[in-house]
Short mmCIF file of C-alpha atoms in Angstrom, two decimals:
data_model
loop_
_atom_site.label_atom_id
_atom_site.label_comp_id
_atom_site.label_asym_id
_atom_site.label_seq_id
_atom_site.Cartn_x
_atom_site.Cartn_y
_atom_site.Cartn_z
CA UNK A 1 -70.20 -93.93 -45.30
CA UNK A 2 -70.37 -91.65 -48.47
CA UNK A 3 -73.07 -90.47 -50.38
CA UNK A 4 -71.70 -91.20 -54.01
CA UNK A 5 -71.07 -94.95 -54.40
CA UNK A 6 -67.80 -95.65 -56.14
CA UNK A 7 -65.97 -99.21 -56.73
CA UNK A 8 -63.19 -99.48 -54.24
CA UNK A 9 -60.74 -100.57 -56.60
CA UNK A 10 -60.16 -100.84 -60.66
CA UNK A 11 -57.45 -102.17 -62.63
CA UNK A 12 -56.25 -102.30 -66.00
CA UNK A 13 -52.85 -103.12 -68.34
CA UNK A 14 -50.55 -100.33 -69.76
CA UNK A 15 -52.67 -98.98 -72.69
CA UNK A 16 -55.82 -100.17 -71.78
CA UNK A 17 -58.83 -98.02 -70.91
CA UNK A 18 -60.49 -98.18 -67.51
CA UNK A 19 -63.63 -96.80 -66.61
CA UNK A 20 -64.93 -95.86 -62.97
CA UNK A 21 -68.45 -95.34 -62.02
CA UNK A 22 -69.70 -93.11 -59.38
CA UNK A 23 -73.53 -93.33 -58.33
CA UNK A 24 -75.62 -91.22 -56.75
CA UNK A 25 -79.27 -90.05 -56.68
CA UNK A 26 -81.43 -87.52 -58.49
CA UNK A 27 -80.80 -85.05 -55.87
CA UNK A 28 -77.05 -85.01 -56.94
CA UNK A 29 -75.34 -86.43 -59.73
CA UNK A 30 -78.83 -86.96 -61.56
CA UNK A 31 -79.96 -83.24 -60.69
CA UNK A 32 -76.95 -81.08 -61.78
CA UNK A 33 -74.40 -81.22 -64.17
CA UNK A 34 -71.76 -80.65 -61.55
CA UNK A 35 -69.94 -83.66 -61.36
CA UNK A 36 -65.95 -83.41 -60.77
CA UNK A 37 -63.18 -85.98 -60.84
CA UNK A 38 -60.00 -85.68 -58.29
CA UNK A 39 -57.02 -87.65 -58.96
CA UNK A 40 -55.14 -88.24 -55.71
CA UNK A 41 -51.47 -89.56 -55.18
CA UNK A 42 -51.14 -90.63 -51.33
CA UNK A 43 -49.38 -88.02 -49.54
CA UNK A 44 -49.74 -85.33 -52.54
CA UNK A 45 -52.33 -82.50 -53.12
CA UNK A 46 -55.69 -83.94 -54.85
CA UNK A 47 -56.00 -82.63 -58.67
CA UNK A 48 -59.02 -81.83 -60.32
CA UNK A 49 -59.52 -84.19 -63.36
CA UNK A 50 -62.87 -83.59 -64.67
CA UNK A 51 -65.16 -80.64 -64.11
CA UNK A 52 -68.97 -80.06 -64.99
CA UNK A 53 -69.42 -83.90 -66.17
CA UNK A 54 -67.13 -83.76 -69.00
CA UNK A 55 -64.75 -80.64 -69.09
CA UNK A 56 -61.21 -81.03 -68.63
CA UNK A 57 -58.92 -78.42 -67.13
CA UNK A 58 -56.09 -77.16 -69.11
CA UNK A 59 -53.04 -79.48 -68.52
CA UNK A 60 -55.22 -82.66 -68.12
CA UNK A 61 -54.39 -85.17 -70.63
CA UNK A 62 -57.23 -85.92 -73.16
CA UNK A 63 -56.77 -89.61 -72.18
CA UNK A 64 -59.40 -88.50 -68.96
CA UNK A 65 -62.95 -88.28 -70.16
CA UNK A 66 -65.94 -87.80 -67.72
CA UNK A 67 -69.64 -88.39 -68.75
CA UNK A 68 -72.99 -89.07 -67.05
CA UNK A 69 -76.30 -91.05 -67.58
CA UNK A 70 -78.65 -90.57 -65.02
CA UNK A 71 -77.50 -90.68 -61.77
CA UNK A 72 -74.65 -92.33 -62.60
CA UNK A 73 -71.37 -90.54 -63.62
CA UNK A 74 -68.32 -92.29 -65.34
CA UNK A 75 -64.69 -91.57 -65.41
CA UNK A 76 -62.64 -93.04 -68.14
CA UNK A 77 -59.27 -93.22 -68.31
CA UNK A 78 -57.76 -94.55 -71.99
CA UNK A 79 -53.92 -95.06 -72.77
CA UNK A 80 -53.65 -96.44 -69.05
CA UNK A 81 -49.81 -95.28 -68.12
CA UNK A 82 -48.15 -95.83 -64.91
CA UNK A 83 -48.50 -92.52 -63.18
CA UNK A 84 -52.33 -93.08 -63.71
CA UNK A 85 -52.06 -95.39 -60.66
CA UNK A 86 -53.80 -93.16 -57.88
CA UNK A 87 -57.11 -92.91 -56.00
CA UNK A 88 -59.80 -91.41 -58.24
CA UNK A 89 -62.82 -89.47 -56.11
CA UNK A 90 -65.96 -88.09 -57.46
CA UNK A 91 -67.79 -85.31 -56.11
CA UNK A 92 -71.24 -83.76 -57.18
CA UNK A 93 -73.24 -80.63 -56.14
CA UNK A 94 -76.24 -81.59 -53.99
CA UNK A 95 -78.34 -78.65 -53.81
CA UNK A 96 -76.63 -77.07 -51.10
CA UNK A 97 -73.39 -78.49 -50.71
CA UNK A 98 -70.61 -80.96 -51.82
CA UNK A 99 -71.07 -84.65 -51.81
CA UNK A 100 -68.31 -87.27 -52.49
CA UNK A 101 -67.76 -90.78 -53.15
CA UNK A 102 -65.67 -93.18 -51.25
CA UNK A 103 -62.83 -93.16 -53.78
CA UNK A 104 -61.57 -95.94 -56.06
CA UNK A 105 -57.86 -97.12 -55.92
CA UNK A 106 -56.89 -97.47 -59.79
CA UNK A 107 -54.12 -99.80 -60.48
CA UNK A 108 -51.80 -100.02 -63.09
CA UNK A 109 -51.02 -104.18 -63.60
CA UNK B 1 -47.46 -71.79 -59.85
CA UNK B 2 -50.56 -71.78 -57.91
CA UNK B 3 -50.02 -73.44 -54.73
CA UNK B 4 -51.86 -73.93 -51.33
CA UNK B 5 -49.91 -75.26 -48.31
CA UNK B 6 -51.65 -76.37 -45.05
CA UNK B 7 -49.87 -76.50 -41.63
CA UNK B 8 -50.97 -76.79 -37.84
CA UNK B 9 -51.91 -80.28 -37.74
CA UNK B 10 -50.69 -82.57 -34.96
CA UNK B 11 -51.90 -84.91 -32.14
CA UNK B 12 -54.31 -83.55 -29.60
CA UNK B 13 -56.45 -85.03 -27.11
CA UNK B 14 -60.27 -85.65 -26.83
CA UNK B 15 -61.99 -82.11 -25.79
CA UNK B 16 -58.62 -80.33 -26.95
CA UNK B 17 -58.08 -77.33 -29.63
CA UNK B 18 -55.97 -77.11 -32.93
CA UNK B 19 -55.58 -74.16 -35.26
CA UNK B 20 -54.68 -74.78 -38.98
CA UNK B 21 -53.78 -72.74 -41.51
CA UNK B 22 -53.42 -72.77 -45.58
CA UNK B 23 -51.08 -70.31 -46.85
CA UNK B 24 -51.71 -69.58 -50.52
CA UNK B 25 -49.36 -68.60 -53.39
CA UNK B 26 -49.63 -67.99 -57.43
CA UNK B 27 -52.72 -66.04 -57.41
CA UNK B 28 -54.99 -63.46 -56.07
CA UNK B 29 -56.26 -65.23 -52.73
CA UNK B 30 -58.98 -62.34 -52.01
CA UNK B 31 -60.62 -63.17 -55.25
CA UNK B 32 -61.76 -66.86 -54.20
CA UNK B 33 -64.29 -68.50 -51.68
CA UNK B 34 -62.07 -71.08 -49.65
CA UNK B 35 -62.61 -74.37 -48.42
CA UNK B 36 -61.42 -76.85 -45.96
CA UNK B 37 -62.13 -80.84 -46.48
CA UNK B 38 -61.11 -83.84 -44.63
CA UNK B 39 -60.11 -87.23 -45.34
CA UNK B 40 -60.68 -89.90 -42.00
CA UNK B 41 -58.58 -93.29 -42.26
CA UNK B 42 -60.57 -95.22 -44.70
CA UNK B 43 -63.25 -93.02 -45.76
CA UNK B 44 -63.71 -90.89 -48.90
CA UNK B 45 -63.40 -86.92 -49.01
CA UNK B 46 -65.84 -84.83 -46.90
CA UNK B 47 -66.60 -81.05 -47.10
CA UNK B 48 -65.97 -79.41 -43.63
CA UNK B 49 -66.18 -75.72 -44.18
CA UNK B 50 -66.44 -72.61 -46.81
CA UNK B 51 -65.96 -68.96 -46.49
CA UNK B 52 -66.66 -66.26 -48.99
CA UNK B 53 -63.96 -63.90 -50.43
CA UNK B 54 -64.90 -61.19 -47.91
CA UNK B 55 -65.70 -63.35 -45.14
CA UNK B 56 -69.50 -62.33 -45.15
CA UNK B 57 -70.58 -65.85 -45.55
CA UNK B 58 -69.37 -68.80 -43.74
CA UNK B 59 -70.62 -72.49 -44.08
CA UNK B 60 -70.14 -75.55 -42.03
CA UNK B 61 -70.77 -79.19 -42.39
CA UNK B 62 -73.23 -80.69 -39.52
CA UNK B 63 -70.80 -82.92 -38.17
CA UNK B 64 -68.53 -79.55 -37.08
CA UNK B 65 -71.50 -76.65 -36.75
CA UNK B 66 -71.08 -74.88 -33.40
CA UNK B 67 -66.89 -76.48 -32.87
CA UNK B 68 -64.80 -75.18 -35.96
CA UNK B 69 -64.52 -71.85 -37.28
CA UNK B 70 -63.51 -70.68 -40.48
CA UNK B 71 -61.38 -67.49 -41.58
CA UNK B 72 -59.16 -65.59 -43.77
CA UNK B 73 -56.67 -63.03 -43.75
CA UNK B 74 -56.58 -61.59 -47.32
CA UNK B 75 -53.82 -59.57 -46.73
CA UNK B 76 -51.44 -62.61 -45.38
CA UNK B 77 -53.10 -64.85 -48.29
CA UNK B 78 -54.03 -67.34 -45.70
CA UNK B 79 -56.95 -69.50 -44.47
CA UNK B 80 -57.63 -70.86 -41.04
CA UNK B 81 -59.68 -73.49 -39.52
CA UNK B 82 -60.05 -72.95 -35.51
CA UNK B 83 -60.99 -76.35 -34.25
CA UNK B 84 -62.28 -76.80 -30.65
CA UNK B 85 -63.68 -79.56 -28.65
CA UNK B 86 -62.19 -82.00 -30.93
CA UNK B 87 -63.20 -85.50 -30.93
CA UNK B 88 -61.89 -88.76 -32.34
CA UNK B 89 -63.72 -89.11 -35.08
CA UNK B 90 -62.41 -85.76 -36.35
CA UNK B 91 -58.97 -87.43 -36.83
CA UNK B 92 -58.32 -86.85 -40.50
CA UNK B 93 -56.29 -85.33 -43.23
CA UNK B 94 -57.25 -81.63 -43.87
CA UNK B 95 -57.11 -79.96 -46.79
CA UNK B 96 -57.79 -76.36 -48.09
CA UNK B 97 -58.87 -75.94 -51.25
CA UNK B 98 -59.91 -73.29 -53.89
CA UNK B 99 -63.52 -72.86 -55.41
CA UNK B 100 -63.78 -72.47 -59.20
CA UNK B 101 -66.30 -72.85 -61.48
CA UNK B 102 -68.75 -75.56 -62.02
CA UNK B 103 -68.79 -76.40 -58.22
CA UNK B 104 -65.30 -77.70 -58.30
CA UNK B 105 -62.08 -77.21 -56.39
CA UNK B 106 -58.82 -76.53 -57.50
CA UNK B 107 -55.75 -76.38 -56.13
CA UNK B 108 -55.53 -78.53 -53.54
CA UNK B 109 -53.15 -78.56 -50.62
CA UNK B 110 -51.35 -81.59 -49.74
CA UNK B 111 -53.07 -81.53 -46.35
CA UNK B 112 -52.27 -81.98 -42.67
CA UNK B 113 -52.82 -84.60 -40.36
CA UNK B 114 -54.92 -84.20 -37.38
CA UNK B 115 -55.23 -87.12 -35.00
CA UNK B 116 -57.46 -86.57 -31.76
CA UNK B 117 -56.45 -89.29 -29.19
CA UNK B 118 -55.95 -90.07 -25.47
#
């Protein structure tokens, strides 16, 4: 069982927006602004999409955005595209280590 | 291009050993903290181990402490994970990843599959 809770699946049509949640506690998500999101196409290397809750690394489209409220962080993908179909994993600093969610499979319908 | 490539995975019997390697390219390997992660079938990612730039700090998840050993060779731009006393629940895809700011990790490798089964 993962430390952070993510919905197992999410979906949307091309062009729509989808938000994936990541719920933790005050000891991880709620206690630090060190939430990251990774996109993972099966068989490929996971890719950093968001760090420090809402910052985007160079090269990540601005369709991807992150936020946090209390113990829940969120990743929003706007203007869904076919290539966005992947697994998305959240992670958070937890005081002395890094914890992850179980991952969310995003399907573009 | 910054890249990490893992190797060394395979099928091993319970109690056996395996040594994973991670070859880095496209960046100054010696300047970064490096990590191993794993993802077991049907489960989320799990942090396994961390090593500092000069190997003066190593950290391990409780689930692997005393069985796994992380090391690096900065001259060879390589990271290693020696896995001993392997158990069925060590079965997973193992990834290496570079530590960057804000407790984020980038890039990651494509992973190497470790299967522990009799």
